PDB file of C-alpha atoms in Angstrom:
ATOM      1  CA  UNK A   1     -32.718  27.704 -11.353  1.00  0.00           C
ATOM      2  CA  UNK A   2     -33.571  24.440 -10.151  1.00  0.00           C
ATOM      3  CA  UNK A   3     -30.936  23.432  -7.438  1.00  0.00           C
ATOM      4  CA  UNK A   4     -28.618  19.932  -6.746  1.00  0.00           C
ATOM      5  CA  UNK A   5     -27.398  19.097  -3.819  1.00  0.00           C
ATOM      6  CA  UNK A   6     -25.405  15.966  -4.067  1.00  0.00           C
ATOM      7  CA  UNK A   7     -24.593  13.568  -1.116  1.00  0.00           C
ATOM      8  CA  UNK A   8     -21.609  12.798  -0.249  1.00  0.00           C
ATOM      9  CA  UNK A   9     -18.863  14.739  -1.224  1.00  0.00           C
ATOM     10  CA  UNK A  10     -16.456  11.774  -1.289  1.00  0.00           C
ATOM     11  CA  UNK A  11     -16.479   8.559  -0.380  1.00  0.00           C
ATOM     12  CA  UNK A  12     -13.839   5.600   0.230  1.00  0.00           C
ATOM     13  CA  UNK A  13     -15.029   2.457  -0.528  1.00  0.00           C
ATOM     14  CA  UNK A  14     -13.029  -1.067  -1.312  1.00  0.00           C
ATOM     15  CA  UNK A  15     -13.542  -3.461  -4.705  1.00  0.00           C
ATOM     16  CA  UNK A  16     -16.858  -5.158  -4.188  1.00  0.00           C
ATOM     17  CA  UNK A  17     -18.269  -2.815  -1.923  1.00  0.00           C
ATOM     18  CA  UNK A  18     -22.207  -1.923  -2.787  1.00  0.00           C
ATOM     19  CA  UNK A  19     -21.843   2.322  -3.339  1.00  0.00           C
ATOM     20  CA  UNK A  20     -25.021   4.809  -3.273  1.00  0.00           C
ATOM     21  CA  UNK A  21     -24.800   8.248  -4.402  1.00  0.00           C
ATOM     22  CA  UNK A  22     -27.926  11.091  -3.427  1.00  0.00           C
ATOM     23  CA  UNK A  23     -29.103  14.055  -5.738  1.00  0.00           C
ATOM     24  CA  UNK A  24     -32.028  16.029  -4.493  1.00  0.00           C
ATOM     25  CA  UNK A  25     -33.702  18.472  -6.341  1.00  0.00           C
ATOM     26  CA  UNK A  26     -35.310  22.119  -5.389  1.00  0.00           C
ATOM     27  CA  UNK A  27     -38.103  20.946  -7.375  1.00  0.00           C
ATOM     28  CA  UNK A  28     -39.765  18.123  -9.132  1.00  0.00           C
ATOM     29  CA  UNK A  29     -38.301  17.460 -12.452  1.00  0.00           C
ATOM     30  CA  UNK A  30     -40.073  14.365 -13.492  1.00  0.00           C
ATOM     31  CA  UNK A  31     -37.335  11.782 -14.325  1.00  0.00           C
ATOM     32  CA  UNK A  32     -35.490  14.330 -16.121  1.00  0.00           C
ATOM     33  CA  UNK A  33     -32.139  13.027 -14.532  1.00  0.00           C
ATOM     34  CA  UNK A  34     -28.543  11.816 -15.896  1.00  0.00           C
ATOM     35  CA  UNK A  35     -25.698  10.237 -14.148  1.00  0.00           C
ATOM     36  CA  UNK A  36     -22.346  10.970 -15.454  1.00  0.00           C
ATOM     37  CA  UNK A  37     -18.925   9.712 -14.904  1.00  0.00           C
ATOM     38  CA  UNK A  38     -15.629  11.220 -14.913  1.00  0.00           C
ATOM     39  CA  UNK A  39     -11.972  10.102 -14.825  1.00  0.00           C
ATOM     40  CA  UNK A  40      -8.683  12.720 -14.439  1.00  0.00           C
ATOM     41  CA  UNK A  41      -8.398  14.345 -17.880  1.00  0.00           C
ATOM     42  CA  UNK A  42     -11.734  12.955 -19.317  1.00  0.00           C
ATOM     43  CA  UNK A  43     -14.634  14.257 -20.424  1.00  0.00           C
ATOM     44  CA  UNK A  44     -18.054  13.651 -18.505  1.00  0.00           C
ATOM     45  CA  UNK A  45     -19.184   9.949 -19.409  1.00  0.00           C
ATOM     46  CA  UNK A  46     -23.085   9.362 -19.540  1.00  0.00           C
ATOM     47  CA  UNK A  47     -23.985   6.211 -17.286  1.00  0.00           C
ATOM     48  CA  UNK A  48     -28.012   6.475 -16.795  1.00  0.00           C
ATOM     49  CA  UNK A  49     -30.368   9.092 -18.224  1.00  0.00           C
ATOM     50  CA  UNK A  50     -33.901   9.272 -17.485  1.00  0.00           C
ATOM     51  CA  UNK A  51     -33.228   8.286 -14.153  1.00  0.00           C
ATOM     52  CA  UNK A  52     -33.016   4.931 -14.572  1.00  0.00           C
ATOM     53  CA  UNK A  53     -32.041   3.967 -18.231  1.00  0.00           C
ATOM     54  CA  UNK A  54     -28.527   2.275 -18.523  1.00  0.00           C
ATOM     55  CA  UNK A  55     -27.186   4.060 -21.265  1.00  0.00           C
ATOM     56  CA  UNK A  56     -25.960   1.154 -24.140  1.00  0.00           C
ATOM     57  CA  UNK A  57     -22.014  -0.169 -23.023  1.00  0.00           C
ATOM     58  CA  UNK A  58     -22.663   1.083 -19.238  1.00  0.00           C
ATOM     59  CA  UNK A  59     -22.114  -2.049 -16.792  1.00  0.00           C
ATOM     60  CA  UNK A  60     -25.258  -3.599 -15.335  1.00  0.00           C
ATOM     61  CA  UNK A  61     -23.919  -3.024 -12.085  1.00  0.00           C
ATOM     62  CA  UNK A  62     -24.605   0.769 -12.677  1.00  0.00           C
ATOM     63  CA  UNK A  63     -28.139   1.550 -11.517  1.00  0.00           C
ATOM     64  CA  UNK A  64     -30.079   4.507 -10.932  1.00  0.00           C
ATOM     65  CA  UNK A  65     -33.464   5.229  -8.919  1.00  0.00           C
ATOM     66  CA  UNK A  66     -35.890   7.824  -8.308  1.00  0.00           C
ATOM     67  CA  UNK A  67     -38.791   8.955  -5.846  1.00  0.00           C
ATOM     68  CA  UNK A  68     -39.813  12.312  -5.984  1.00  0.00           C
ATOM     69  CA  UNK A  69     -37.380  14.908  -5.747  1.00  0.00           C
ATOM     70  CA  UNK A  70     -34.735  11.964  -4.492  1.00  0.00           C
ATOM     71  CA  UNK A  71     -32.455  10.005  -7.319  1.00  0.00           C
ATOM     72  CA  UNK A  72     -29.961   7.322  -6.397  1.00  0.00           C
ATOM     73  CA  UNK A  73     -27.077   6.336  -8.271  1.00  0.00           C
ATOM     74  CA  UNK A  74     -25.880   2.899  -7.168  1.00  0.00           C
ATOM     75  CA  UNK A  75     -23.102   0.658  -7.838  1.00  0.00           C
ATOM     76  CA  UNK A  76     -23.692  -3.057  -6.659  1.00  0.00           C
ATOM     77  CA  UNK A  77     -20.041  -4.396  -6.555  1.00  0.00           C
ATOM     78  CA  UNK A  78     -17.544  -1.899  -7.163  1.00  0.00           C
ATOM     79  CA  UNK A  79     -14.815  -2.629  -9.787  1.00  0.00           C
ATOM     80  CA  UNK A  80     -11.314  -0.885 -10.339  1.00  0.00           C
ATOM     81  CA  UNK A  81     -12.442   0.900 -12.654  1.00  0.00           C
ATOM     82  CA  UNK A  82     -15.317   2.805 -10.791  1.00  0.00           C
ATOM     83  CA  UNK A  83     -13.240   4.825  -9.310  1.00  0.00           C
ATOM     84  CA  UNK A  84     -13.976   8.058 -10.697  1.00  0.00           C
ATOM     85  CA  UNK A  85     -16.447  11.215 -10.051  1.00  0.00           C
ATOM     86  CA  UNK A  86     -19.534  11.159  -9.972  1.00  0.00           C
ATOM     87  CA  UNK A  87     -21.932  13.995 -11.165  1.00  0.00           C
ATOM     88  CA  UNK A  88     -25.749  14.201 -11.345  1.00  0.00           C
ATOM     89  CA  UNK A  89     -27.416  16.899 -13.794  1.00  0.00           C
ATOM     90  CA  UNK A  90     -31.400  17.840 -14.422  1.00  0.00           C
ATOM     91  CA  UNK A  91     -32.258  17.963 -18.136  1.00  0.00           C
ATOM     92  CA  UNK A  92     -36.286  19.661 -16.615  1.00  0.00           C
ATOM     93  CA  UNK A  93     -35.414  23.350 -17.111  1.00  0.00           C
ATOM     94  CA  UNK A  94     -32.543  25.538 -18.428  1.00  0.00           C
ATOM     95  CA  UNK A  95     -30.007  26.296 -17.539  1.00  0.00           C
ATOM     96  CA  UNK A  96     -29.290  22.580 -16.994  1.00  0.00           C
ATOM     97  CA  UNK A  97     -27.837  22.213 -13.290  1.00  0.00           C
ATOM     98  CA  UNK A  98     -25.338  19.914 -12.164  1.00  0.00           C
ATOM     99  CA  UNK A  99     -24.488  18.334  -8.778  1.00  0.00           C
ATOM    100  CA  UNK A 100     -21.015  19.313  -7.239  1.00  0.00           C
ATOM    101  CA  UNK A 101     -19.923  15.631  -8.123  1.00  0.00           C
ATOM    102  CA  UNK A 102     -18.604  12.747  -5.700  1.00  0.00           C
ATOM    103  CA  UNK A 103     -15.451  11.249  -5.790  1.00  0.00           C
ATOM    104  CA  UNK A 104     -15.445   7.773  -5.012  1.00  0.00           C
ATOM    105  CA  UNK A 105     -11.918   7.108  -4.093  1.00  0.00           C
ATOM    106  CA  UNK A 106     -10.073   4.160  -3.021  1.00  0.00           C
ATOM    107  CA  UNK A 107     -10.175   2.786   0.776  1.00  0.00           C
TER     108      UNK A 107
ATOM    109  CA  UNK B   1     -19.680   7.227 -33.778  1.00  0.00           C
ATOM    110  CA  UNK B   2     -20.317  10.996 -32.795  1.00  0.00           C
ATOM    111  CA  UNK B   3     -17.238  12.897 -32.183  1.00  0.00           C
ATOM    112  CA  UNK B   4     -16.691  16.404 -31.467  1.00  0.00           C
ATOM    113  CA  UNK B   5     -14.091  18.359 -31.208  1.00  0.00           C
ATOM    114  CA  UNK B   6     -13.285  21.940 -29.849  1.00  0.00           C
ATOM    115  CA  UNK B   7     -10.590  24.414 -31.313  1.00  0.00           C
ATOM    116  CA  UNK B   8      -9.585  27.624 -30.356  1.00  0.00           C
ATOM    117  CA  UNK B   9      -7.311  30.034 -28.070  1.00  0.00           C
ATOM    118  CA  UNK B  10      -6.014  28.495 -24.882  1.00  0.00           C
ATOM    119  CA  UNK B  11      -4.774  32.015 -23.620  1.00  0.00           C
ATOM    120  CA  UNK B  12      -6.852  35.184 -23.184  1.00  0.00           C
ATOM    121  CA  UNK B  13      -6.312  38.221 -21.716  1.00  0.00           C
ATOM    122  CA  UNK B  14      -9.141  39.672 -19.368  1.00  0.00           C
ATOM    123  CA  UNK B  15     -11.503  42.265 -21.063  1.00  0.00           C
ATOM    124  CA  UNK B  16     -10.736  40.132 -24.190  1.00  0.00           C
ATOM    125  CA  UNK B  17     -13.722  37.708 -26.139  1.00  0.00           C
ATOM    126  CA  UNK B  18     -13.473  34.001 -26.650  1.00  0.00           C
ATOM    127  CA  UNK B  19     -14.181  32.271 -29.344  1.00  0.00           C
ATOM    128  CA  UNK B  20     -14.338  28.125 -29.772  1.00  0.00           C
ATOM    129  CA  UNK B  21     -15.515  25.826 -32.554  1.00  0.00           C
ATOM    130  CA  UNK B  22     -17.343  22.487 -32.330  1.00  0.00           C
ATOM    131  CA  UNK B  23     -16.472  20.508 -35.218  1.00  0.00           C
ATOM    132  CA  UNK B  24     -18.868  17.423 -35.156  1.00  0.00           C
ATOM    133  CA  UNK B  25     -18.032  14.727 -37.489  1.00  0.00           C
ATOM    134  CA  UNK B  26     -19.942  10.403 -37.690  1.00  0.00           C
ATOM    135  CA  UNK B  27     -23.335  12.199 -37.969  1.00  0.00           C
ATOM    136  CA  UNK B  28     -25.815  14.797 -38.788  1.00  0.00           C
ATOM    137  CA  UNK B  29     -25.504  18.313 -37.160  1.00  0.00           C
ATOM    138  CA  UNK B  30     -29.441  18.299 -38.114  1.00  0.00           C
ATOM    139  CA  UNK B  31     -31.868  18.104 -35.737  1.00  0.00           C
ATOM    140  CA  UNK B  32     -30.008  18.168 -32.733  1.00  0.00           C
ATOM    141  CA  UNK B  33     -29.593  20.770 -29.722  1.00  0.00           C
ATOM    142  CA  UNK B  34     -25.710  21.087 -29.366  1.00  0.00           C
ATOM    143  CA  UNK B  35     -24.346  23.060 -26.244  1.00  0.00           C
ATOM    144  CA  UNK B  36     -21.249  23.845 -24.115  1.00  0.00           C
ATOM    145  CA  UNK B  37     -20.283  23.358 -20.653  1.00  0.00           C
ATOM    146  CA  UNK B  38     -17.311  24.599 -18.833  1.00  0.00           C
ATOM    147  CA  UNK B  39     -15.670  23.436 -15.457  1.00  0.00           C
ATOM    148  CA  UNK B  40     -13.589  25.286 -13.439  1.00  0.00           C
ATOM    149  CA  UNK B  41     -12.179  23.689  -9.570  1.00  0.00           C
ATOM    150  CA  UNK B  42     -13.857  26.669  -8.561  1.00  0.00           C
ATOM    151  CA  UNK B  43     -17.454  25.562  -9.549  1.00  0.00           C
ATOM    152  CA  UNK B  44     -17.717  22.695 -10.967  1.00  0.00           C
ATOM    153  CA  UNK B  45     -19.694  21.820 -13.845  1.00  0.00           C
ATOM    154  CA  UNK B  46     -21.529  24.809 -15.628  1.00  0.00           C
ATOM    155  CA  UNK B  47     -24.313  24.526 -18.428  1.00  0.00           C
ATOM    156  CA  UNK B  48     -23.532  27.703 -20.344  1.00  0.00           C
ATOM    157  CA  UNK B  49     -26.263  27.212 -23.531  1.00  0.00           C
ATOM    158  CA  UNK B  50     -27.347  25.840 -26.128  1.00  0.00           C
ATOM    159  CA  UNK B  51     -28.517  25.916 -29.997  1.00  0.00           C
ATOM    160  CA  UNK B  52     -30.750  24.043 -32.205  1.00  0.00           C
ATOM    161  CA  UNK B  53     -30.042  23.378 -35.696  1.00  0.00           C
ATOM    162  CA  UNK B  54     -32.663  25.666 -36.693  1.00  0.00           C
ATOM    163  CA  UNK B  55     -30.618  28.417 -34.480  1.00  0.00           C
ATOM    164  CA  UNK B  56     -32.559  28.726 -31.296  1.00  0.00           C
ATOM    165  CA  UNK B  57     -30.635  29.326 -28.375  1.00  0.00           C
ATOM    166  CA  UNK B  58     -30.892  29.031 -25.011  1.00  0.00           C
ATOM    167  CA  UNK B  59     -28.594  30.651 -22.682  1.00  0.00           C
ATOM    168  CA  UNK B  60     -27.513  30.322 -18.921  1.00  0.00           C
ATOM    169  CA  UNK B  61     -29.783  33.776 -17.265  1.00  0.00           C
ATOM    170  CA  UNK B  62     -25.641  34.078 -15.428  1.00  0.00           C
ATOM    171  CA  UNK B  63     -23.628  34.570 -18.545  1.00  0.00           C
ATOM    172  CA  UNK B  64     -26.868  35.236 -20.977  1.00  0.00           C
ATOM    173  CA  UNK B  65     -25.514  39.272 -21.340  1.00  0.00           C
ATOM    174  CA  UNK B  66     -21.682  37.829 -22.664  1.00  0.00           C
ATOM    175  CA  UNK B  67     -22.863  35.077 -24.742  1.00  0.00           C
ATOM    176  CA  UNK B  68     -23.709  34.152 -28.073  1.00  0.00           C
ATOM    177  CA  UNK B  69     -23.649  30.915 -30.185  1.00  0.00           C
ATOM    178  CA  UNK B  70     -23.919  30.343 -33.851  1.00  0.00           C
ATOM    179  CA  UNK B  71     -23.793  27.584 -36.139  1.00  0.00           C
ATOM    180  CA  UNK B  72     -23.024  26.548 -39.963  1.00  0.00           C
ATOM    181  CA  UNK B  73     -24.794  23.596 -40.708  1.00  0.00           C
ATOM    182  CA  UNK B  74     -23.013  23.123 -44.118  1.00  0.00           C
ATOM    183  CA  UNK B  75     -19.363  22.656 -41.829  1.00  0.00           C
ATOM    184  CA  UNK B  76     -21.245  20.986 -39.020  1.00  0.00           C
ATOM    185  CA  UNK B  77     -19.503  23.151 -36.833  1.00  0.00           C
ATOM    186  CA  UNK B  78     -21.004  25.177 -33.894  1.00  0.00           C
ATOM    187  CA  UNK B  79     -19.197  27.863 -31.928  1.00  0.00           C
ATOM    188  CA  UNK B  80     -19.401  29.767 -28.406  1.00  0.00           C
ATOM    189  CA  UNK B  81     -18.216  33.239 -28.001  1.00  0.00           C
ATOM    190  CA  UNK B  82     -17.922  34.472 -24.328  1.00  0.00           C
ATOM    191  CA  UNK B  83     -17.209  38.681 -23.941  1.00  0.00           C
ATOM    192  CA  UNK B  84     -16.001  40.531 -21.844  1.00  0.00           C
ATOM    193  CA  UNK B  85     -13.828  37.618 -20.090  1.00  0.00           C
ATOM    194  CA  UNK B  86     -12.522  38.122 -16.722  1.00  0.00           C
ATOM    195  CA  UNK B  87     -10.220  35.421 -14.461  1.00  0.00           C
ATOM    196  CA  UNK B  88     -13.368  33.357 -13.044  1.00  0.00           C
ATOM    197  CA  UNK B  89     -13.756  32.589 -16.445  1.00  0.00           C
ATOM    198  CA  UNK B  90     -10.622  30.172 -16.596  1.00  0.00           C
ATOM    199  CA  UNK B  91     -12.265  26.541 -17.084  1.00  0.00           C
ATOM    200  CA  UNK B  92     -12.097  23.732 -19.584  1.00  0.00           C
ATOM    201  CA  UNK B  93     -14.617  24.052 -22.160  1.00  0.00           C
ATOM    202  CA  UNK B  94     -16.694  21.257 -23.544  1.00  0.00           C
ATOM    203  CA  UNK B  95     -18.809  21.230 -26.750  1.00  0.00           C
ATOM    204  CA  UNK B  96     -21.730  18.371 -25.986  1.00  0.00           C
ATOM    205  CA  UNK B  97     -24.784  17.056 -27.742  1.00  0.00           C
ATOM    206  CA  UNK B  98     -28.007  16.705 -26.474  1.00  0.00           C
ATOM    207  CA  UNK B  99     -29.963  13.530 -27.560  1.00  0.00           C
ATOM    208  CA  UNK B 100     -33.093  13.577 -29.764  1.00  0.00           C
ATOM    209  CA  UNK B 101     -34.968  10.490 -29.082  1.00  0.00           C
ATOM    210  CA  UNK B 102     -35.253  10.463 -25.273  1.00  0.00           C
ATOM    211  CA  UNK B 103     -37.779  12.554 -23.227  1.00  0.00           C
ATOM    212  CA  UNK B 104     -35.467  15.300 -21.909  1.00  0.00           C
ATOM    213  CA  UNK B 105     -32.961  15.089 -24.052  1.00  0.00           C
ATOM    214  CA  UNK B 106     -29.681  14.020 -22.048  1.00  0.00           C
ATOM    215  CA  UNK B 107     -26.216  15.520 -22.796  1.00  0.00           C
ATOM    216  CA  UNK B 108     -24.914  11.794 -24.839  1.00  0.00           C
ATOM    217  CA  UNK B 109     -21.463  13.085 -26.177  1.00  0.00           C
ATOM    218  CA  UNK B 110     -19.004  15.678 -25.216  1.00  0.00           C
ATOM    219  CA  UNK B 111     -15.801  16.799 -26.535  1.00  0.00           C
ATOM    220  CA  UNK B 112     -12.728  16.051 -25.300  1.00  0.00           C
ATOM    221  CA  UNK B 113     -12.691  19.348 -23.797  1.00  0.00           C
ATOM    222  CA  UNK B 114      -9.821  23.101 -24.177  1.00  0.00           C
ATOM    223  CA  UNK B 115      -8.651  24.351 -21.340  1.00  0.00           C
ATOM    224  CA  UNK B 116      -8.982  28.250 -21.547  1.00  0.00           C
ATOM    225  CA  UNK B 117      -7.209  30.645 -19.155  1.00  0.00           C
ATOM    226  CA  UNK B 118      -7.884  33.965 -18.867  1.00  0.00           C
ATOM    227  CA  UNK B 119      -4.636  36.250 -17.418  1.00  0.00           C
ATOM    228  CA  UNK B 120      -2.707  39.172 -18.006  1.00  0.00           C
TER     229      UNK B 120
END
């Protein structure tokens, strides 16, 4: 199985603050990488797939980035609303493996 | 709009099976790989498997020996069943679809998720 390890854990940040998740993979799995967001209660939400595609309704301030076995999820100015989990998941190889999330929590 | 939906038995005693419909309604079960995904607080977010609509599956090598998934293309409905269920098994369940038209396919909708338990 290919392995995450997401970076942090959790985070506090305040509204406008510039935000930068890690996930680093075992192994190199192209750009075969999807950022997800999730409220209390909710389902999963897709934000960026291919590692760097802003899927269609998803804020521009949502980016992702890749080098490697290295992918960044960054939000440039942090709104209310952002403040969620965060989970990263490789679509390379099944089973599909998913970061342990981080929750980006209000400072 | 895709929606799915999962239905099935929110309480299950250990040593017991589980079994959960995806009904998928706003497009095309066709052509598709459609999966499920549990999370528990224990360990987070699990890929469990998933089927094409031709019936292919492909199974998490952890829980490939308890699971199987079918589908009936004529319902556009899908369905997990889990064996053999113990307590680490407790998790919310989520019925997703995997995307077509993008290299790697990305999971682009999910259920709204059912909350299983699993206690005597």
């Amino acid at each position: 199985d290919i392995q995450m390890t997401q970076s942090p854990s959790s985070l506090s940040a305040s509204v406008g603050d510039r935000v930068t998740i890690t996930c680093r993979t075992s192994q190199k799995i192209l750009n075969y990488l999807t950022w997800f967001q999730q409220k209390p209660g909710k389902a999963p939400n897709l934000l960026i797939y291919a590692a760097s595609s802003l899927q269609s309704g998803v804020p521009s301030r949502f980016s992702g980035n890749a080098s490697e076995t290295e992918f960044t999820l960054t939000i440039s100015s942090l709104q209310p609303e952002d403040f969620a989990t965060y989970y990263c998941q490789q679509s390379y190889s099944a089973p599909r493996t998913f970061g342990q999330g981080t929750k980006v929590e209000i400072k | 709009q895709v929606q799915l939906q999962e239905s099935g038995p929110g309480l299950l005693k250990p040593s017991e099976t589980l079994s959960l419909s995806c009904s998928v309604s706003g497009g095309s079960i066709n052509d598709y790989y459609w999966g499920w995904i549990r999370q528990s607080a224990g360990k987070g977010l699990e890929w469990i498997g998933r089927i094409y609509s031709t019936g292919s599956t492909n199974y998490n090598p952890s829980l490939r020996s308890r699971v199987s998934m079918s589908l009936d293309t004529s319902r556009n409905q899908f369905s997990l069943r889990l064996n053999s269920l113990t307590a680490a098994d407790t998790a919310v369940y989520y019925c997703v679809r995997e995307a077509s038209n993008i290299a790697g396919r990305p999971t682009d909708y999910w259920g709204r998720g059912i909350l299983v338990t699993v206690s005597s």
